[in-house]
Amino acid sequence: MSADDVAAALGEVVAQLPGGGEVRDGQLAMAQAVARAFAEGRHLVVRAGTGTGKSLGYLVPAVLAGKRVVVATATKALQDQLASKDLPLVFAGTRRRPSFAVLKGRSNYLCVQRVREAQAAGAQGALGEEDTGRAKLGEEARRVAEWAERTTTGDRAELEIEPDPRLWASFSVTADECPGAFRCPSGGECFAEAARNRAAAADVVVVNLHLLGADLASDGAVLPEHDALIVDEAHELEDVLTASLGCSIGAGRVRALAATARAALGGSPRRRRSGAGADGPESAVDQVMEAADRLERALGERAGERLRGGASGELGEVVALLAGRIERLEAELHRAAGGAKAGGAEGAGGERGQRLTRALLVAGRLREQLAMLAELGEDDVAWVEGGPRPTLEVAPVDVAPVLKEKVFDERPVVLTSATVPPGLAARLGADQARTEELDVGSPFAYQEQALLYCAAHLPDRRRPDAEAAIHDELAALVDAAGGRTLALFTSRAAMERAAEAMRKRLGWPILAQGDASKSALLEEFAAEAGACLFATMGFWQGVDVPGATLALVVIDRIPFPRPDDPLMAARRERAGPSAFRTIDLPRAASLLAQGAGRLVRSAGDRGVVAVLDSRLATASYRWDLVRALPPMRRTKERAEAEAFLRTIHRDASQAEQAGGRPKARKAPAVSSRAAR
Ligand code: SF4
């Protein structure tokens, strides 16, 4: 496939876009580079800025390749978007017979076996004992059951309602719970298996990063054989794989096991005879439940701590106790499964046998993961993640060896993102000699559309007057922008203090993370002219608000990883003297670029990115950070930033008036959150 062929095919595809699109230079360069990488069996890292049209830039050569290509996206929503919009367009434009499939994790599909069990148990059966009588759940269960009758894919994304997670859990199984199609009486009609079969027959298979991680963690048991891999939002790959290749154990997971086992054992004839005696099956469940409480307390006492050499002290004792109790529970479940098998009508292939099998699978998986703690090597790190529900985490210090062996040495890989941190390919395990790097820029005129303002005069954060100075700066900028601000913070406490201060000082509506769900906040932000949104890490990525709603992105400080983060600390130790350059700086650069990237989402957007951290103007490493950002004009003068913001605000207000949209309006400043 020549470069001209790729250009012609891309042209045909783009011409079908609504209104007849045009191929962008960066998009074409990307498509040709992807085709070259596939043909030569090499890897490619492409930085493709917002607006490049990168999904068509990689899908066109993927379809032309004549190989099976797996495309991994960051989210399930992006998977669905590729399948419903981009891939039909690409196959039509390249005149190929459509051959693509979406594959998601098992828990995204309705489990036919569990639906049958629910039907056999009656109307409330699916909800479990604790939920019986809850009207809302009952209504949701009815709607899911109705949908189960007519769906042909079982894909949860098709459901018109967003069911309560507990309800959905009762109609689905996780990968750990499923015994596999051969051991399941409903395996022949299984939706998850059907999706896998469709994927195995398709030329392009769209998955998400978590499923790619699950495939690597299971030695290739999840994805079909494939010849090439494309990873979109590749800056997230390291974190997702770290989670997939490790494990997370908290009291909630242990209690869920106990609940599953209790439900499975609940119908046991032995239990009905013997009741809840000390040696009866119920006591094994209760002992696991009691160990969950002890685990929660022990984890709470070690929150944030790195566990060198595994769990020790009280936590070590609780982990050992829990492992023993799970083993005892497994023995109980095995006995019950044997009884069920001998019981004929409720045989191991029937509902009760399947419930027991699922409980056994979950128990075995948890016990295996607890055992990992006793076998920690120098390539693993374990720690206790704090918060309201503390968890015990185990993760690989470095994901590169696994990726090198199972991915980069096996097939050509394309990594793409709007923000590619420096050294990404090497960090992930790609052979440098086999890897091409390409920056195709962005079609936006950043020099005209956006201004990067660094508040170089602000005092060092450690000084007591620093926060007041930051609030003064923030108030002046928000006022000049007429609200229309997304303020991104690295700490929840700093975000809350700033939101409170701005509510007192300014009349613009201030929305803050935690006031409502993320989607509700974004909806309100987009709908209300002049609104400001204050948020932390969850909003640095994936927020897409084009238009005059957003004219100012404020970043309170350079988002370096926390010095006390146990995983980062382990990675720094391994990197030695170069840790700051190889661990901290690339992560901060990538996240800073993601945050700044919220500003310009379309060719008509204009605005200011204000970084209220003087290190961006003074630190020796500042150019590593600035180079990662979109190529905006730069200034250290607040007056210049304010003047630009006022111009944007004036133009936006006039357009809003002309378009009949209510003008951004300032209300009197308020003195408390409740008064908003
Ligand atoms: S194989 Fe059986 S248990 Fe597993 S998802 Fe399919 S229907 Fe459910």
PDB file of C-alpha atoms and ligand atoms in Angstrom, residues 106 110-114 173 177-181 184-187 190-193 354 358, ligand 1:
ATOM      1  CA  ARG A 106     -17.340  -9.856  30.577  1.00  0.00           C
ATOM      2  CA  LEU A 110     -25.870  -9.705  30.389  1.00  0.00           C
ATOM      3  CA  CYS A 111     -25.144 -13.171  31.791  1.00  0.00           C
ATOM      4  CA  VAL A 112     -27.760 -15.574  30.448  1.00  0.00           C
ATOM      5  CA  GLN A 113     -27.077 -18.023  33.260  1.00  0.00           C
ATOM      6  CA  ARG A 114     -27.741 -15.419  35.949  1.00  0.00           C
ATOM      7  CA  VAL A 173     -20.598 -11.904  36.084  1.00  0.00           C
ATOM      8  CA  GLU A 177     -16.775 -15.545  38.405  1.00  0.00           C
ATOM      9  CA  CYS A 178     -17.434 -17.042  34.984  1.00  0.00           C
ATOM     10  CA  PRO A 179     -16.614 -20.741  34.750  1.00  0.00           C
ATOM     11  CA  GLY A 180     -16.303 -20.496  30.943  1.00  0.00           C
ATOM     12  CA  ALA A 181     -18.723 -21.531  28.238  1.00  0.00           C
ATOM     13  CA  CYS A 184     -21.761 -23.256  31.965  1.00  0.00           C
ATOM     14  CA  PRO A 185     -25.174 -24.689  31.037  1.00  0.00           C
ATOM     15  CA  SER A 186     -25.972 -21.395  29.260  1.00  0.00           C
ATOM     16  CA  GLY A 187     -22.583 -21.203  27.521  1.00  0.00           C
ATOM     17  CA  CYS A 190     -23.762 -16.593  26.146  1.00  0.00           C
ATOM     18  CA  PHE A 191     -23.573 -12.950  24.950  1.00  0.00           C
ATOM     19  CA  ALA A 192     -19.972 -12.484  26.105  1.00  0.00           C
ATOM     20  CA  GLU A 193     -18.921 -15.597  24.217  1.00  0.00           C
ATOM     21  CA  GLN A 354     -23.488 -22.721  39.159  1.00  0.00           C
ATOM     22  CA  ARG A 358     -18.988 -18.942  41.003  1.00  0.00           C
TER      23      ARG A 358
HETATM   24  S1  SF4 B   1     -20.440 -18.527  30.151  1.00  0.00           S
HETATM   25 FE1  SF4 B   1     -22.279 -18.692  31.417  1.00  0.00          FE
HETATM   26  S2  SF4 B   1     -21.686 -17.722  33.371  1.00  0.00           S
HETATM   27 FE2  SF4 B   1     -20.178 -17.096  31.856  1.00  0.00          FE
HETATM   28  S3  SF4 B   1     -21.013 -15.142  31.110  1.00  0.00           S
HETATM   29 FE3  SF4 B   1     -21.708 -16.740  29.716  1.00  0.00          FE
HETATM   30  S4  SF4 B   1     -23.742 -17.265  30.467  1.00  0.00           S
HETATM   31 FE4  SF4 B   1     -22.703 -16.181  32.110  1.00  0.00          FE
END
